[in-house]
Structures are given as structure tokens and as C-alpha cells.
Amino acid sequence: AKGQDHSTDPSMAGLILLSALAPAISFALKEKCFRLWQKKQLFQQETKKPLDEWVVASAAGLWSLLWAPFVCLATAYMKKPSHMTLRTYLSQAFACFSNRIYYADHFLDDDDGDAKKACTYAWQWWCLYMTVNVLYNISIYRVVRLASALTSFVAGKLVVPATLILTLAPW
């Protein structure tokens, strides 16, 4: 209904619960990986080594890399403008990514020039994001290895207030 308060809607509570389910399972599986390694190390007589966070992060990254093309194609198909074919949309998206800014006019309806700025430094910003993302993920694996999945899941929830503060900055 119009003007309905979604905070009391049971379906909204269910949606929020489901949105937290995937990360919670992910954290639990990461901890299980580290604990299984520790258990295996107990029965080995040679030098015992802790499972390195970089190894686990690389394995998770490889898995994500294998799924990325399918997810990207599905997302591009759903989000492309109706007047474009998927091939045209992807070729213009890659042109935007390579900083050819005039392709942005095809994606955004914008009269004040922001569309032309949308592709400026696209791949450079992506590289910065990927660097921060890799460091963030390795820090999560380190917390899971040294503490627990619960600790890292709760710490991950602190991202919400930090994100709120960062959105106040004039990016």
C-alpha cells in the first residue's frame, strides 16, 4: 500500500534475513576450511604449517573468476537498453572501460554532462577498487583463521555504518 512502513512488513524481514544468509554461510565455510587444515596437521609428523590466507583467498578468487563470465553476461542481458543488442552493449561497455568517454552517452540519460564523465578513468578506478577488495578479502581470511567466522561476520556488519559515513564525502 502507498505510504506503508516496510519496517513492519514480514516479507521485508525475510528478505533481510536471506540477504545475510549467503555471507554467513560463506564465513562458516571459510572457518571450516581453516579448521579442517588444522585437524589434518595434527596427524602429520613433519613440520606443522598454518594454512595461509593467501592460498584460501586465491582458491576463492579462482572460483569467482570461473563464475564471473556467466554472471556478467546474465547481468548485461538484463540491464542493456532495449534498443541495443547484447553484442553492441558489451562492445560499448568495453569502450567505456577503456576510457573512450563518448560511449557513455549511450548508457546514461544525462543533460548536464555527467554522462561524459562516467567513463573517465574507468579502468583506473576499477584497478583501485580491485586492490582494496583483495586486501579486504585477505584481511577477512586472516580474521577467520585467527579468530572465528562469527567474529568476522560481526566485524563485517560494521561496514554498514562505515559505508554511511563514506557516502557523505563528495566523491
Short mmCIF file of C-alpha atoms in Angstrom, two decimals:
data_model
loop_
_atom_site.label_atom_id
_atom_site.label_comp_id
_atom_site.label_asym_id
_atom_site.label_seq_id
_atom_site.Cartn_x
_atom_site.Cartn_y
_atom_site.Cartn_z
CA ALA A 1 0.00 0.00 0.00
CA LYS A 2 1.07 3.57 -0.56
CA GLY A 3 2.98 5.01 2.37
CA GLN A 4 3.28 1.59 4.03
CA ASP A 5 6.04 1.27 6.62
CA HIS A 6 8.27 -1.57 5.36
CA SER A 7 9.97 -1.98 8.74
CA THR A 8 6.97 -3.97 10.00
CA ASP A 9 6.47 -6.00 6.82
CA PRO A 10 7.29 -9.72 7.42
CA SER A 11 8.38 -10.15 3.80
CA MET A 12 10.92 -7.34 4.23
CA ALA A 13 12.27 -9.07 7.37
CA GLY A 14 12.52 -12.29 5.37
CA LEU A 15 14.40 -10.51 2.58
CA ILE A 16 16.87 -9.02 5.05
CA LEU A 17 17.35 -12.43 6.65
CA LEU A 18 18.02 -14.03 3.26
CA SER A 19 20.49 -11.28 2.34
CA ALA A 20 22.53 -12.12 5.45
CA LEU A 21 22.34 -15.87 4.85
CA ALA A 22 24.86 -16.08 1.98
CA PRO A 23 27.64 -14.16 3.79
CA ALA A 24 27.01 -16.13 6.98
CA ILE A 25 27.37 -19.43 5.12
CA SER A 26 30.46 -18.08 3.37
CA PHE A 27 32.13 -17.16 6.67
CA ALA A 28 31.25 -20.57 8.16
CA LEU A 29 32.73 -22.40 5.15
CA LYS A 30 35.91 -20.33 5.36
CA GLU A 31 36.30 -21.23 9.02
CA LYS A 32 35.64 -24.88 8.24
CA CYS A 33 38.42 -24.79 5.65
CA PHE A 34 40.93 -23.48 8.20
CA ARG A 35 39.76 -25.90 10.93
CA LEU A 36 39.98 -28.93 8.62
CA TRP A 37 43.54 -27.93 7.76
CA GLN A 38 44.42 -27.66 11.45
CA LYS A 39 42.89 -31.08 12.09
CA LYS A 40 44.91 -32.59 9.24
CA GLN A 41 48.09 -31.01 10.58
CA LEU A 42 47.59 -32.74 13.97
CA PHE A 43 48.16 -36.16 12.39
CA GLN A 44 51.27 -35.23 10.43
CA GLN A 45 54.67 -35.74 11.97
CA GLU A 46 56.59 -33.27 9.78
CA THR A 47 56.58 -29.55 10.41
CA LYS A 48 53.13 -28.21 11.02
CA LYS A 49 52.26 -25.12 9.00
CA PRO A 50 49.14 -22.99 9.30
CA LEU A 51 47.04 -22.66 6.18
CA ASP A 52 47.97 -19.39 4.54
CA GLU A 53 45.23 -16.83 3.95
CA TRP A 54 46.63 -16.09 0.51
CA VAL A 55 46.09 -19.73 -0.56
CA VAL A 56 42.45 -19.73 0.57
CA ALA A 57 41.81 -16.28 -0.92
CA SER A 58 43.35 -17.40 -4.22
CA ALA A 59 41.18 -20.50 -4.34
CA ALA A 60 38.06 -18.44 -3.63
CA GLY A 61 39.17 -15.89 -6.23
CA LEU A 62 39.65 -18.62 -8.84
CA TRP A 63 36.16 -19.95 -8.13
CA SER A 64 34.75 -16.42 -8.52
CA LEU A 65 36.70 -15.94 -11.74
CA LEU A 66 35.14 -19.07 -13.22
CA TRP A 67 31.62 -17.80 -12.42
CA ALA A 68 32.21 -14.17 -13.42
CA PRO A 69 31.63 -14.56 -17.19
CA PHE A 70 28.22 -16.17 -16.65
CA VAL A 71 27.15 -13.58 -14.10
CA CYS A 72 28.42 -10.70 -16.27
CA LEU A 73 26.59 -11.95 -19.36
CA ALA A 74 23.35 -12.51 -17.46
CA THR A 75 23.55 -9.09 -15.83
CA ALA A 76 24.41 -7.37 -19.11
CA TYR A 77 21.49 -9.06 -20.84
CA MET A 78 19.06 -7.92 -18.15
CA LYS A 79 20.40 -4.35 -17.88
CA LYS A 80 21.10 -3.46 -21.52
CA PRO A 81 18.98 -0.74 -23.11
CA SER A 82 16.13 -2.15 -25.16
CA HIS A 83 17.40 -0.57 -28.39
CA MET A 84 20.79 -2.38 -28.19
CA THR A 85 21.83 -5.93 -28.89
CA LEU A 86 23.90 -7.67 -26.23
CA ARG A 87 26.94 -7.60 -28.51
CA THR A 88 26.64 -3.84 -29.09
CA TYR A 89 26.08 -3.21 -25.40
CA LEU A 90 29.16 -5.22 -24.40
CA SER A 91 31.38 -3.63 -27.04
CA GLN A 92 30.35 -0.15 -25.93
CA ALA A 93 30.80 -1.11 -22.28
CA PHE A 94 34.37 -2.22 -23.01
CA ALA A 95 34.97 1.00 -24.91
CA CYS A 96 33.76 2.91 -21.85
CA PHE A 97 36.05 0.81 -19.67
CA SER A 98 39.00 1.77 -21.88
CA ASN A 99 38.28 5.47 -21.22
CA ARG A 100 36.67 6.34 -24.54
CA ILE A 101 34.23 8.70 -22.89
CA TYR A 102 31.92 9.38 -25.81
CA TYR A 103 30.33 5.94 -25.39
CA ALA A 104 28.80 6.98 -22.07
CA ASP A 105 26.07 8.88 -23.94
CA HIS A 106 24.64 5.50 -24.99
CA PHE A 107 24.21 4.34 -21.40
CA LEU A 108 23.04 7.32 -19.40
CA ASP A 109 20.31 9.87 -19.96
CA ASP A 110 22.01 12.96 -18.64
CA ASP A 111 21.83 16.51 -19.84
CA ASP A 112 24.36 18.15 -17.55
CA GLY A 113 27.49 16.39 -18.81
CA ASP A 114 27.81 13.72 -16.11
CA ALA A 115 27.34 11.00 -18.74
CA LYS A 116 30.50 12.12 -20.48
CA LYS A 117 32.40 11.87 -17.18
CA ALA A 118 31.08 8.38 -16.43
CA CYS A 119 33.81 6.61 -18.41
CA THR A 120 36.66 8.90 -17.40
CA TYR A 121 39.33 6.84 -15.62
CA ALA A 122 37.05 3.77 -15.65
CA TRP A 123 39.77 1.12 -15.68
CA GLN A 124 41.93 3.08 -13.27
CA TRP A 125 39.13 3.28 -10.71
CA TRP A 126 38.46 -0.43 -11.28
CA CYS A 127 42.13 -1.25 -10.53
CA LEU A 128 41.96 0.78 -7.32
CA TYR A 129 38.75 -1.00 -6.32
CA MET A 130 40.27 -4.42 -7.04
CA THR A 131 43.35 -3.63 -4.94
CA VAL A 132 41.25 -2.54 -1.97
CA ASN A 133 38.92 -5.52 -2.44
CA VAL A 134 41.78 -8.05 -2.46
CA LEU A 135 43.29 -6.51 0.69
CA TYR A 136 39.86 -6.52 2.35
CA ASN A 137 39.26 -10.19 1.49
CA ILE A 138 42.68 -11.26 2.72
CA SER A 139 42.03 -9.43 5.99
CA ILE A 140 38.74 -11.33 6.35
CA TYR A 141 40.50 -14.66 5.78
CA ARG A 142 43.10 -13.68 8.37
CA VAL A 143 40.42 -12.91 10.96
CA VAL A 144 38.65 -16.20 10.20
CA ARG A 145 41.91 -18.13 10.53
CA LEU A 146 43.00 -16.45 13.76
CA ALA A 147 39.60 -15.92 15.43
CA SER A 148 36.32 -17.31 14.10
CA ALA A 149 33.64 -16.95 11.45
CA LEU A 150 31.38 -15.26 13.97
CA THR A 151 33.99 -12.60 14.73
CA SER A 152 34.48 -11.78 11.08
CA PHE A 153 30.76 -11.83 10.33
CA VAL A 154 30.05 -9.38 13.15
CA ALA A 155 33.00 -7.20 12.11
CA GLY A 156 31.65 -7.28 8.55
CA LYS A 157 28.39 -5.81 9.80
CA LEU A 158 30.36 -2.75 10.94
CA VAL A 159 30.79 -2.00 7.24
CA VAL A 160 27.27 -0.55 7.11
CA PRO A 161 27.95 2.44 9.38
CA ALA A 162 31.35 2.96 7.74
CA THR A 163 29.67 2.99 4.32
CA LEU A 164 27.16 5.52 5.55
CA ILE A 165 29.96 7.82 6.70
CA LEU A 166 31.85 7.40 3.41
CA THR A 167 28.74 8.26 1.36
CA LEU A 168 28.72 11.67 2.98
CA ALA A 169 32.02 12.52 1.29
CA PRO A 170 31.73 14.37 -2.05
CA TRP A 171 33.21 11.69 -4.29
#
